[in-house]
Amino acid sequence: MFEARLGQATILKKILDAIKDLLTEGTFDCSDSGIQLQAMDNSHVSLVSLTLRSDGFDKFRCDRNISMGMNLGSMAKILKCANNEDNVTMKAQDNADTVTIMFESANQEKVSDYEMKLMNLDQEHLGIPETEYSCVVRMPSMEFARICRDLAQFSESVVICCTKEGVKFTASGDVGTANIKLAQTGSVDKEEESVSIDMQEPVTLTFACRYLNAFTKATPLSTQVQLSMCADVPLVVEYAIKDLGYIRYYLAPKIED
Amino acid sequence: QSKQMTIASFFRKD
């Protein structure tokens, strides 16, 4: 028996919004430690890794490990039927071929449930090596989304250059060159507005704008985003999900031919 | 010209 309950459907809606543009389907691996999903986009350029810890749920029960392959478009349809403040419960029997998603209004006067067929997906689980990143940048997630959106107008690629002075995003195309530099903030009242850079070595990497823009669909989940970079390895873009877990996107760099 | 790498060229199958 698997059962997981969250106080607010809005969190699950935001999580789905954050992955459904990159992935059409995904396997939710459930164990007593929580729920995990790892999947590459169709072109195998990026990888999504979602972790939701069992202790972040209002109720969590998983007697036996189960893997639930889901069509994310179908799941999005179901979640559209929930009000943001509804409780949401996911339930499945061991070895089931369906999952039930139930929404309850705060006053319990409306209860709806949706049974969704599960899919058998080819699982290609990748081992992500432990990496000592040369640069770790933390910045407001809205600022990162704005930069990715703005620079995508000028080029398919963005060059991210991180030094101890700051982080610079550059896009060069037919129009010309756009540069956006962010310096580390001094003391700010609100932590969520700060930019911080933890640099061991300067690093310059090139990435495709369209994937970065897809990652920013996770912006509503977190006020801050963390970018971890190291020469010639995938970028990690991490959004923490408060008290529940995180979503990490890995993006393979573009490398000079 | 830069070449787009894939994730599989960095991360191995478990």
mmCIF file of C-alpha atoms in Angstrom, chain A residues 44-45 124-127 129 232 252-255 257, chain B residues 1-8 10-14:
data_model
loop_
_atom_site.group_PDB
_atom_site.id
_atom_site.type_symbol
_atom_site.label_atom_id
_atom_site.label_comp_id
_atom_site.label_asym_id
_atom_site.label_seq_id
_atom_site.Cartn_x
_atom_site.Cartn_y
_atom_site.Cartn_z
ATOM 1 C CA HIS A 44 18.820 13.565 -23.757
ATOM 2 C CA VAL A 45 20.421 16.967 -23.248
ATOM 3 C CA GLU A 124 17.171 4.203 -17.731
ATOM 4 C CA HIS A 125 18.492 5.294 -14.390
ATOM 5 C CA LEU A 126 21.711 7.258 -14.563
ATOM 6 C CA GLY A 127 24.289 7.500 -11.811
ATOM 7 C CA PRO A 129 28.784 11.333 -10.015
ATOM 8 C CA ASP A 232 33.205 20.451 -18.942
ATOM 9 C CA ALA A 252 24.915 19.181 -20.672
ATOM 10 C CA PRO A 253 27.141 22.012 -21.897
ATOM 11 C CA LYS A 254 27.874 23.002 -25.463
ATOM 12 C CA ILE A 255 31.496 22.340 -26.251
ATOM 13 C CA ASP A 257 33.859 21.433 -31.896
ATOM 14 C CA GLN B 1 30.817 26.225 -33.846
ATOM 15 C CA SER B 2 29.858 24.571 -30.585
ATOM 16 C CA LYS B 3 28.465 21.112 -30.223
ATOM 17 C CA GLN B 4 25.618 20.234 -27.861
ATOM 18 C CA MET B 5 26.702 17.391 -25.585
ATOM 19 C CA THR B 6 24.222 14.861 -24.187
ATOM 20 C CA ILE B 7 23.733 13.948 -20.539
ATOM 21 C CA ALA B 8 24.620 10.318 -21.256
ATOM 22 C CA PHE B 10 28.674 12.472 -18.572
ATOM 23 C CA PHE B 11 26.473 10.216 -16.462
ATOM 24 C CA ARG B 12 26.631 6.460 -16.655
ATOM 25 C CA LYS B 13 23.782 3.996 -16.497
ATOM 26 C CA ASP B 14 23.323 2.602 -12.998
#
